[in-house]
mmCIF file of C-alpha atoms and ligand atoms in Angstrom:
data_model
loop_
_atom_site.group_PDB
_atom_site.id
_atom_site.type_symbol
_atom_site.label_atom_id
_atom_site.label_comp_id
_atom_site.label_asym_id
_atom_site.label_seq_id
_atom_site.Cartn_x
_atom_site.Cartn_y
_atom_site.Cartn_z
ATOM 1 C CA MET A 17 36.587 18.922 207.140
ATOM 2 C CA LYS A 18 38.224 15.498 207.088
ATOM 3 C CA LYS A 19 41.574 14.388 208.374
ATOM 4 C CA ILE A 20 43.279 11.735 206.257
ATOM 5 C CA VAL A 21 46.539 10.023 207.191
ATOM 6 C CA ILE A 22 48.762 8.627 204.431
ATOM 7 C CA ILE A 23 51.552 6.186 205.269
ATOM 8 C CA ASP A 24 54.285 5.848 202.635
ATOM 9 C CA GLY A 25 56.037 2.514 203.112
ATOM 10 C CA GLY A 26 58.447 2.889 200.193
ATOM 11 C CA PRO A 27 62.054 4.111 200.340
ATOM 12 C CA ARG A 28 62.042 6.288 197.219
ATOM 13 C CA ARG A 29 60.757 9.823 197.540
ATOM 14 C CA ASN A 30 59.605 10.573 194.015
ATOM 15 C CA MET A 31 59.100 7.239 192.339
ATOM 16 C CA ASN A 32 56.006 5.119 191.719
ATOM 17 C CA THR A 33 54.575 4.614 195.196
ATOM 18 C CA ALA A 34 55.236 8.196 196.302
ATOM 19 C CA GLN A 35 53.589 9.551 193.118
ATOM 20 C CA MET A 36 50.477 7.409 193.629
ATOM 21 C CA LEU A 37 50.187 8.662 197.216
ATOM 22 C CA GLN A 38 50.750 12.251 196.116
ATOM 23 C CA LYS A 39 47.873 11.923 193.621
ATOM 24 C CA PHE A 40 45.659 10.470 196.336
ATOM 25 C CA ALA A 41 46.453 13.499 198.536
ATOM 26 C CA GLU A 42 45.613 15.840 195.633
ATOM 27 C CA GLY A 43 42.265 14.067 195.263
ATOM 28 C CA VAL A 44 41.437 14.636 198.931
ATOM 29 C CA LYS A 45 42.411 18.317 198.697
ATOM 30 C CA THR A 46 40.502 18.860 195.452
ATOM 31 C CA ALA A 47 37.355 17.598 197.110
ATOM 32 C CA ASN A 48 37.670 20.249 199.795
ATOM 33 C CA GLU A 49 40.597 22.615 200.425
ATOM 34 C CA GLY A 50 39.845 22.435 204.128
ATOM 35 C CA ASN A 51 40.619 18.730 204.318
ATOM 36 C CA GLU A 52 43.786 17.903 206.164
ATOM 37 C CA VAL A 53 46.109 15.338 204.614
ATOM 38 C CA LYS A 54 49.203 14.224 206.489
ATOM 39 C CA THR A 55 51.771 12.011 204.743
ATOM 40 C CA TYR A 56 54.327 10.131 206.810
ATOM 41 C CA ARG A 57 57.305 8.402 205.229
ATOM 42 C CA LEU A 58 58.185 5.320 207.253
ATOM 43 C CA TYR A 59 61.771 5.287 205.941
ATOM 44 C CA ASP A 60 62.323 8.705 207.569
ATOM 45 C CA LEU A 61 61.344 7.385 210.998
ATOM 46 C CA ASP A 62 63.419 5.495 213.538
ATOM 47 C CA TYR A 63 61.099 2.825 214.908
ATOM 48 C CA LYS A 64 60.766 -0.908 215.386
ATOM 49 C CA GLY A 65 57.989 -3.443 214.979
ATOM 50 C CA CYS A 66 55.964 -4.818 217.886
ATOM 51 C CA MET A 67 58.327 -5.259 220.885
ATOM 52 C CA SER A 68 55.993 -7.812 222.487
ATOM 53 C CA CYS A 69 56.110 -5.699 225.661
ATOM 54 C CA MET A 70 52.415 -6.600 226.264
ATOM 55 C CA ALA A 71 51.815 -3.100 227.701
ATOM 56 C CA CYS A 72 48.690 -2.858 225.537
ATOM 57 C CA LYS A 73 47.230 -5.951 227.289
ATOM 58 C CA VAL A 74 47.886 -5.166 230.984
ATOM 59 C CA LYS A 75 44.768 -5.878 233.096
ATOM 60 C CA GLY A 76 42.861 -2.678 233.815
ATOM 61 C CA LYS A 77 45.142 -0.664 231.498
ATOM 62 C CA ALA A 78 44.595 -2.380 228.160
ATOM 63 C CA SER A 79 44.896 -0.027 225.184
ATOM 64 C CA ASN A 80 44.084 -0.308 221.514
ATOM 65 C CA ILE A 81 46.889 2.145 220.713
ATOM 66 C CA CYS A 82 50.473 0.908 221.018
ATOM 67 C CA LYS A 83 52.062 1.980 224.337
ATOM 68 C CA PHE A 84 55.697 1.636 223.230
ATOM 69 C CA LYS A 85 57.121 5.147 222.951
ATOM 70 C CA ASP A 86 59.148 6.058 219.873
ATOM 71 C CA PRO A 87 58.745 8.288 216.769
ATOM 72 C CA LEU A 88 55.774 6.161 215.626
ATOM 73 C CA THR A 89 53.773 7.031 218.763
ATOM 74 C CA PRO A 90 52.283 10.398 217.636
ATOM 75 C CA ILE A 91 51.403 8.912 214.239
ATOM 76 C CA LEU A 92 49.566 5.942 215.761
ATOM 77 C CA GLU A 93 47.693 8.377 218.020
ATOM 78 C CA GLU A 94 46.780 10.517 215.006
ATOM 79 C CA ILE A 95 45.487 7.504 213.076
ATOM 80 C CA ALA A 96 43.271 6.595 216.022
ATOM 81 C CA GLN A 97 41.327 9.824 215.431
ATOM 82 C CA ALA A 98 41.579 10.105 211.644
ATOM 83 C CA ASP A 99 38.719 9.998 209.139
ATOM 84 C CA GLY A 100 40.605 7.796 206.693
ATOM 85 C CA LEU A 101 43.815 5.817 206.344
ATOM 86 C CA VAL A 102 45.887 5.222 203.212
ATOM 87 C CA LEU A 103 48.780 2.764 203.122
ATOM 88 C CA GLY A 104 51.175 2.645 200.184
ATOM 89 C CA SER A 105 54.012 0.220 199.516
ATOM 90 C CA PRO A 106 56.061 -1.194 196.672
ATOM 91 C CA ILE A 107 55.943 -4.985 196.541
ATOM 92 C CA TYR A 108 59.200 -6.573 197.718
ATOM 93 C CA PHE A 109 59.521 -10.340 197.314
ATOM 94 C CA GLY A 110 55.762 -10.711 197.086
ATOM 95 C CA ASP A 111 54.948 -8.634 200.172
ATOM 96 C CA VAL A 112 54.824 -5.063 201.350
ATOM 97 C CA THR A 113 58.189 -3.645 202.474
ATOM 98 C CA GLY A 114 59.643 -4.607 205.845
ATOM 99 C CA GLN A 115 59.004 -1.063 207.088
ATOM 100 C CA MET A 116 55.307 -1.313 206.223
ATOM 101 C CA ARG A 117 55.046 -4.726 207.866
ATOM 102 C CA THR A 118 56.679 -3.533 211.113
ATOM 103 C CA PHE A 119 54.440 -0.462 211.105
ATOM 104 C CA LEU A 120 51.386 -2.718 210.751
ATOM 105 C CA GLU A 121 52.500 -4.842 213.711
ATOM 106 C CA ARG A 122 52.494 -1.715 215.870
ATOM 107 C CA LEU A 123 49.145 -0.535 214.475
ATOM 108 C CA CYS A 124 47.255 -3.832 214.648
ATOM 109 C CA PHE A 125 48.545 -5.807 217.669
ATOM 110 C CA PRO A 126 46.885 -3.468 220.208
ATOM 111 C CA TRP A 127 43.564 -4.034 218.406
ATOM 112 C CA LEU A 128 43.724 -7.775 219.028
ATOM 113 C CA SER A 129 42.105 -9.126 222.190
ATOM 114 C CA TYR A 130 43.577 -12.336 223.533
ATOM 115 C CA ASN A 131 40.409 -12.743 225.626
ATOM 116 C CA ASP A 132 38.160 -13.446 222.661
ATOM 117 C CA TYR A 133 40.318 -12.830 219.550
ATOM 118 C CA SER A 134 38.221 -9.841 218.540
ATOM 119 C CA LEU A 135 39.897 -6.963 216.665
ATOM 120 C CA THR A 136 38.828 -3.470 217.744
ATOM 121 C CA ALA A 137 40.364 -0.214 216.540
ATOM 122 C CA PRO A 138 39.750 3.055 218.404
ATOM 123 C CA LYS A 139 37.643 4.188 215.428
ATOM 124 C CA ARG A 140 36.418 2.605 212.190
ATOM 125 C CA MET A 141 37.325 4.484 209.003
ATOM 126 C CA PRO A 142 37.710 4.007 205.236
ATOM 127 C CA VAL A 143 41.003 2.427 204.202
ATOM 128 C CA VAL A 144 42.811 2.421 200.848
ATOM 129 C CA LEU A 145 45.743 0.095 200.173
ATOM 130 C CA ILE A 146 48.053 1.128 197.334
ATOM 131 C CA GLU A 147 50.669 -1.197 195.867
ATOM 132 C CA THR A 148 53.131 -0.738 193.018
ATOM 133 C CA MET A 149 55.025 -3.628 191.460
ATOM 134 C CA ASN A 150 56.890 -5.059 188.490
ATOM 135 C CA GLY A 151 54.428 -7.921 188.067
ATOM 136 C CA LEU A 152 51.636 -8.020 185.511
ATOM 137 C CA PRO A 153 47.993 -8.581 186.509
ATOM 138 C CA GLU A 154 48.124 -12.120 185.103
ATOM 139 C CA ARG A 155 51.652 -12.886 186.284
ATOM 140 C CA ASN A 156 52.517 -11.604 189.713
ATOM 141 C CA ASN A 157 53.679 -12.990 193.056
ATOM 142 C CA ASP A 158 51.816 -10.400 195.057
ATOM 143 C CA ASN A 159 50.720 -11.343 198.536
ATOM 144 C CA GLY A 160 50.231 -7.612 199.187
ATOM 145 C CA TYR A 161 49.314 -6.688 202.747
ATOM 146 C CA GLY A 162 48.892 -10.413 203.496
ATOM 147 C CA SER A 163 47.475 -11.380 206.880
ATOM 148 C CA MET A 164 47.446 -7.734 207.970
ATOM 149 C CA GLU A 165 44.707 -7.026 205.423
ATOM 150 C CA HIS A 166 42.389 -9.247 207.472
ATOM 151 C CA CYS A 167 43.138 -7.217 210.636
ATOM 152 C CA LEU A 168 42.539 -3.940 208.793
ATOM 153 C CA THR A 169 39.283 -5.241 207.314
ATOM 154 C CA VAL A 170 37.834 -6.428 210.619
ATOM 155 C CA ALA A 171 38.974 -3.478 212.727
ATOM 156 C CA LEU A 172 38.598 -0.525 210.338
ATOM 157 C CA GLY A 173 36.453 -1.742 207.430
ATOM 158 C CA ALA A 174 36.964 -3.437 204.064
ATOM 159 C CA PRO A 175 39.782 -1.626 202.234
ATOM 160 C CA GLU A 176 39.832 -0.498 198.627
ATOM 161 C CA ARG A 177 42.930 -1.892 196.892
ATOM 162 C CA ILE A 178 44.671 -0.001 194.076
ATOM 163 C CA ILE A 179 47.550 -1.729 192.281
ATOM 164 C CA ALA A 180 49.909 -0.196 189.722
ATOM 165 C CA TYR A 181 51.370 -3.099 187.731
ATOM 166 C CA ASN A 182 54.504 -3.309 185.615
ATOM 167 C CA THR A 183 55.938 -0.042 186.883
ATOM 168 C CA CYS A 184 59.189 1.407 185.577
ATOM 169 C CA GLN A 185 61.670 0.516 188.288
ATOM 170 C CA VAL A 186 64.375 2.847 186.968
ATOM 171 C CA LYS A 187 64.393 5.904 184.743
ATOM 172 C CA SER A 188 66.901 4.424 182.273
ATOM 173 C CA TYR A 189 67.081 0.646 181.787
ATOM 174 C CA ASP A 190 70.379 1.034 179.860
ATOM 175 C CA ARG A 191 72.318 1.869 183.017
ATOM 176 C CA PHE A 192 71.540 -1.338 184.906
ATOM 177 C CA GLU A 193 71.732 -5.124 184.640
ATOM 178 C CA LEU A 194 68.028 -5.588 183.965
ATOM 179 C CA ALA A 195 68.097 -7.748 180.857
ATOM 180 C CA SER A 196 64.885 -9.613 181.662
ATOM 181 C CA PHE A 197 62.972 -6.359 181.163
ATOM 182 C CA SER A 198 62.463 -4.694 177.802
ATOM 183 C CA GLU A 199 62.578 -0.920 178.142
ATOM 184 C CA PRO A 200 60.317 -0.327 175.107
ATOM 185 C CA ALA A 201 57.764 -2.802 176.499
ATOM 186 C CA LYS A 202 57.921 -1.133 179.915
ATOM 187 C CA GLN A 203 57.544 2.284 178.315
ATOM 188 C CA GLN A 204 54.636 1.119 176.201
ATOM 189 C CA TRP A 205 52.841 -0.230 179.265
ATOM 190 C CA ARG A 206 53.555 3.005 181.093
ATOM 191 C CA ASP A 207 52.200 5.126 178.244
ATOM 192 C CA ILE A 208 48.934 3.183 178.373
ATOM 193 C CA HIS A 209 48.496 2.621 182.122
ATOM 194 C CA TRP A 210 50.417 5.041 184.309
ATOM 195 C CA GLU A 211 48.178 8.101 183.953
ATOM 196 C CA ALA A 212 45.160 5.855 184.540
ATOM 197 C CA ASP A 213 46.809 4.413 187.668
ATOM 198 C CA LEU A 214 47.440 7.927 188.996
ATOM 199 C CA GLN A 215 43.864 8.852 188.158
ATOM 200 C CA LYS A 216 42.606 5.849 190.161
ATOM 201 C CA ALA A 217 44.570 7.112 193.168
ATOM 202 C CA PHE A 218 43.236 10.664 192.663
ATOM 203 C CA ASP A 219 39.635 9.430 192.366
ATOM 204 C CA ALA A 220 40.017 7.287 195.490
ATOM 205 C CA GLY A 221 41.199 10.414 197.320
ATOM 206 C CA ARG A 222 38.101 12.302 196.217
ATOM 207 C CA ARG A 223 35.882 9.406 197.267
ATOM 208 C CA MET A 224 37.515 9.173 200.685
ATOM 209 C CA ALA A 225 36.996 12.891 201.111
ATOM 210 C CA GLY A 226 33.320 12.274 200.429
ATOM 211 C CA TYR A 227 33.114 14.289 197.250
HETATM 212 C C1 FMN B 306 64.039 -5.431 196.990
HETATM 213 C C2 FMN B 306 63.010 -5.423 195.879
HETATM 214 C C3 FMN B 306 62.150 -6.490 195.740
HETATM 215 C C4 FMN B 306 61.157 -6.490 194.748
HETATM 216 N N1 FMN B 306 60.298 -7.555 194.662
HETATM 217 C C5 FMN B 306 59.292 -7.517 193.770
HETATM 218 C C6 FMN B 306 58.347 -8.583 193.695
HETATM 219 O O1 FMN B 306 58.404 -9.549 194.448
HETATM 220 N N2 FMN B 306 57.357 -8.513 192.765
HETATM 221 C C7 FMN B 306 57.245 -7.429 191.923
HETATM 222 O O2 FMN B 306 56.320 -7.415 191.102
HETATM 223 N N3 FMN B 306 58.109 -6.397 191.976
HETATM 224 C C8 FMN B 306 59.121 -6.404 192.881
HETATM 225 N N4 FMN B 306 59.992 -5.353 192.970
HETATM 226 C C9 FMN B 306 59.779 -4.159 192.107
HETATM 227 C C10 FMN B 306 59.046 -3.034 192.828
HETATM 228 O O3 FMN B 306 57.936 -3.522 193.539
HETATM 229 C C11 FMN B 306 58.545 -1.988 191.836
HETATM 230 O O4 FMN B 306 59.607 -1.522 191.055
HETATM 231 C C12 FMN B 306 57.883 -0.829 192.568
HETATM 232 O O5 FMN B 306 57.018 -0.124 191.714
HETATM 233 C C13 FMN B 306 58.901 0.123 193.163
HETATM 234 O O6 FMN B 306 58.243 1.164 193.829
HETATM 235 P P1 FMN B 306 58.930 2.618 193.957
HETATM 236 O O7 FMN B 306 59.160 3.086 192.554
HETATM 237 O O8 FMN B 306 57.947 3.419 194.722
HETATM 238 O O9 FMN B 306 60.209 2.418 194.705
HETATM 239 C C14 FMN B 306 61.024 -5.366 193.898
HETATM 240 C C15 FMN B 306 61.925 -4.286 194.039
HETATM 241 C C16 FMN B 306 62.913 -4.321 195.013
HETATM 242 C C17 FMN B 306 63.860 -3.138 195.146
#
């Protein structure tokens, strides 16, 4: 039995990012009903980014799990013992959401040693990074997980990256000032790509579960 932690860094419960993460979870469960998948929605939690309290670097008491106590604490402790980690975020202004970024500060800063600049997590594990965005593969401003991807790679292992491009941002384009998008073009892209994007997330879930 494997324990997989999914972190949803998007604000919308049932839209693109949440659906990709849901499919990933289904993939893990399909591989083995006994697998445990926990999904945490960052927008439901009251937490802050790294407080620079340096508690994780106190001599003799250094910790590679954040010591600052708030609703993120049990989740960071759970990740430390998980068998796999999945991070999902819409792309906002070329990056992951602010909530995902602040979460990553709390996850990764305790891994970093200021003695030798090594990065050590409590446990190495497979990582999948999921992004959804308006951009096209050939025309996007996506910096994704940015510098945090390096920390994740060194401390946990090289992540698999799954990107859903050109997502439908709203259900009806008529209702909003979105003239630079063509609804038929969006819909056409969706008809061709969306099921395949969901399938990629599902398959990655099965792979992480070791199917
Ligand atoms: C504040 C904001 C900023 C955005 N910035 C970008 C961007 O820089 N590049 C991009 O391709 N899409 C951008 N988008 C579009 C979203 O990334 C895209 O619609 C995404 O699939 C939404 O995910 P969701 O449906 O899970 O909320 C932005 C959307 C919002 C609300």
